[in-house]
């Protein structure tokens, strides 16, 4: 799913535990100059979330206890999700909130991105941090001009 600018809020069901794999939730930019928010499956009851800035590295969150059988609400915000003239683009804040709890938070500059270079659930730019597709179910995606979390 491609979509325009704005914070991402999504309802997802994670796939049955797939240990050690990492899947894309939001990918921005282009090959060689992209940014990724991804989920990593740690064990049968835990996931973690990460942010990767192509060519540099990024941030990793702590393990989050997860029930793989239920729907989870994920809110994602980082610089590349906003137009260059917005207040949210002027900050380097990276944040992922899962079911109302902060799962990843930090500060990182992003590669430039256009609205048509923001992809939900797919890694179309070929980054090696995560697989090519989110294997769970994305039940809904909402976009907001500014973060709501």
Short mmCIF file of C-alpha atoms in Angstrom, two decimals:
data_model
loop_
_atom_site.label_atom_id
_atom_site.label_comp_id
_atom_site.label_asym_id
_atom_site.label_seq_id
_atom_site.Cartn_x
_atom_site.Cartn_y
_atom_site.Cartn_z
CA UNK A 1 0.00 0.00 0.00
CA UNK A 2 1.44 3.36 -1.01
CA UNK A 3 0.15 6.48 0.61
CA UNK A 4 0.84 10.20 1.03
CA UNK A 5 2.37 12.22 3.85
CA UNK A 6 1.46 11.96 7.53
CA UNK A 7 1.84 9.92 10.70
CA UNK A 8 0.76 6.29 10.31
CA UNK A 9 -1.68 4.50 12.57
CA UNK A 10 -2.38 0.91 11.69
CA UNK A 11 -4.20 -2.09 13.08
CA UNK A 12 -2.32 -5.32 12.46
CA UNK A 13 -2.25 -8.98 13.35
CA UNK A 14 1.29 -10.31 13.44
CA UNK A 15 1.97 -13.59 11.65
CA UNK A 16 2.37 -16.73 13.71
CA UNK A 17 5.74 -16.52 15.37
CA UNK A 18 8.52 -16.41 12.76
CA UNK A 19 11.66 -16.31 14.94
CA UNK A 20 14.47 -13.93 14.08
CA UNK A 21 12.82 -12.42 11.03
CA UNK A 22 12.28 -8.71 10.49
CA UNK A 23 9.40 -7.30 8.44
CA UNK A 24 8.68 -3.80 7.11
CA UNK A 25 5.91 -1.67 8.58
CA UNK A 26 6.73 1.69 6.93
CA UNK A 27 9.45 2.34 4.34
CA UNK A 28 10.31 5.76 2.88
CA UNK A 29 12.70 7.10 0.28
CA UNK A 30 14.45 5.27 -2.50
CA UNK A 31 17.09 2.59 -2.97
CA UNK A 32 20.33 3.80 -1.37
CA UNK A 33 18.54 6.61 0.54
CA UNK A 34 15.66 5.20 2.56
CA UNK A 35 14.37 4.82 6.10
CA UNK A 36 12.56 1.86 7.64
CA UNK A 37 10.38 1.09 10.63
CA UNK A 38 10.33 -2.67 11.04
CA UNK A 39 9.16 -5.34 13.48
CA UNK A 40 11.45 -8.15 14.67
CA UNK A 41 10.04 -11.41 16.01
CA UNK A 42 12.10 -12.35 19.08
CA UNK A 43 10.32 -15.37 20.56
CA UNK A 44 6.84 -16.83 21.00
CA UNK A 45 5.68 -13.89 23.14
CA UNK A 46 7.89 -10.91 22.20
CA UNK A 47 8.57 -8.56 19.30
CA UNK A 48 10.71 -5.45 19.07
CA UNK A 49 10.65 -2.48 16.73
CA UNK A 50 13.50 -0.80 14.93
CA UNK A 51 14.32 2.21 12.78
CA UNK A 52 17.00 1.98 10.10
CA UNK A 53 18.55 4.90 8.21
CA UNK A 54 20.07 3.46 5.03
CA UNK A 55 23.86 3.36 5.15
CA UNK A 56 24.14 4.57 8.75
CA UNK A 57 22.23 2.31 11.17
CA UNK A 58 19.48 3.36 13.50
CA UNK A 59 17.53 2.60 16.65
CA UNK A 60 16.27 -0.59 18.27
CA UNK A 61 13.55 -0.80 20.88
CA UNK A 62 13.28 -3.20 23.81
CA UNK A 63 11.29 -6.43 23.67
CA UNK A 64 7.52 -5.92 23.83
CA UNK A 65 5.29 -8.69 25.17
CA UNK A 66 2.87 -9.62 22.41
CA UNK A 67 -0.15 -11.84 21.95
CA UNK A 68 0.17 -13.03 18.36
CA UNK A 69 -3.52 -14.00 18.27
CA UNK A 70 -4.89 -10.51 18.80
CA UNK A 71 -5.07 -7.26 16.82
CA UNK A 72 -2.54 -4.56 17.74
CA UNK A 73 -2.73 -0.80 17.14
CA UNK A 74 0.59 0.72 16.03
CA UNK A 75 1.28 4.46 15.70
CA UNK A 76 4.42 5.47 13.78
CA UNK A 77 6.00 8.89 13.39
CA UNK A 78 9.36 9.98 11.93
CA UNK A 79 10.68 12.89 9.89
CA UNK A 80 10.33 11.40 6.38
CA UNK A 81 6.57 10.92 6.86
CA UNK A 82 5.95 14.69 6.67
CA UNK A 83 6.30 17.37 3.99
CA UNK A 84 9.47 19.46 4.19
CA UNK A 85 7.54 22.57 5.29
CA UNK A 86 5.74 20.93 8.27
CA UNK A 87 6.67 21.31 11.94
CA UNK A 88 7.01 17.52 12.30
CA UNK A 89 9.55 17.43 9.47
CA UNK A 90 11.72 19.90 11.39
CA UNK A 91 12.22 17.44 14.25
CA UNK A 92 14.27 14.24 14.19
CA UNK A 93 11.87 12.42 16.54
CA UNK A 94 11.28 8.73 15.82
CA UNK A 95 8.46 7.08 17.73
CA UNK A 96 6.52 3.83 17.63
CA UNK A 97 3.62 3.29 20.04
CA UNK A 98 2.00 -0.15 20.30
CA UNK A 99 -1.33 -0.55 22.04
CA UNK A 100 -0.77 2.75 23.85
CA UNK A 101 2.77 1.93 25.06
CA UNK A 102 5.95 3.43 23.64
CA UNK A 103 7.92 0.65 21.93
CA UNK A 104 10.62 2.75 20.22
CA UNK A 105 11.67 6.34 20.79
CA UNK A 106 14.70 8.32 19.79
CA UNK A 107 16.11 10.93 17.48
CA UNK A 108 17.42 10.36 13.96
CA UNK A 109 17.54 12.43 10.79
CA UNK A 110 15.96 10.87 7.70
CA UNK A 111 16.72 10.76 4.01
CA UNK A 112 14.48 13.06 1.94
CA UNK A 113 11.24 11.45 0.81
CA UNK A 114 8.32 12.38 -1.37
CA UNK A 115 4.71 11.43 -0.64
CA UNK A 116 4.80 8.73 -3.33
CA UNK A 117 7.94 7.21 -1.76
CA UNK A 118 6.12 6.19 1.44
CA UNK A 119 5.08 2.55 1.49
CA UNK A 120 3.14 0.63 4.14
CA UNK A 121 3.94 -3.05 4.73
CA UNK A 122 6.36 -3.36 1.80
CA UNK A 123 10.08 -2.81 1.27
CA UNK A 124 10.06 -1.85 -2.40
CA UNK A 125 13.47 -0.13 -2.24
CA UNK A 126 15.48 -3.27 -1.47
CA UNK A 127 16.89 -2.46 1.96
CA UNK A 128 18.53 -5.39 3.72
CA UNK A 129 17.31 -4.52 7.24
CA UNK A 130 14.00 -6.30 6.73
CA UNK A 131 12.24 -8.60 4.32
CA UNK A 132 10.27 -7.44 1.31
CA UNK A 133 6.77 -7.67 2.81
CA UNK A 134 4.90 -7.70 6.13
CA UNK A 135 3.54 -11.25 6.39
CA UNK A 136 0.85 -10.51 8.96
CA UNK A 137 -2.48 -8.84 8.25
CA UNK A 138 -2.83 -5.08 7.97
CA UNK A 139 -6.47 -4.52 8.87
CA UNK A 140 -6.50 -0.73 8.60
CA UNK A 141 -4.22 2.24 7.95
CA UNK A 142 -4.98 5.84 8.87
CA UNK A 143 -2.85 8.89 8.14
CA UNK A 144 -2.68 12.08 10.21
CA UNK A 145 -0.97 15.41 9.39
CA UNK A 146 0.79 15.38 12.77
CA UNK A 147 1.53 12.60 15.30
CA UNK A 148 -1.32 11.89 17.72
CA UNK A 149 0.67 9.89 20.29
#
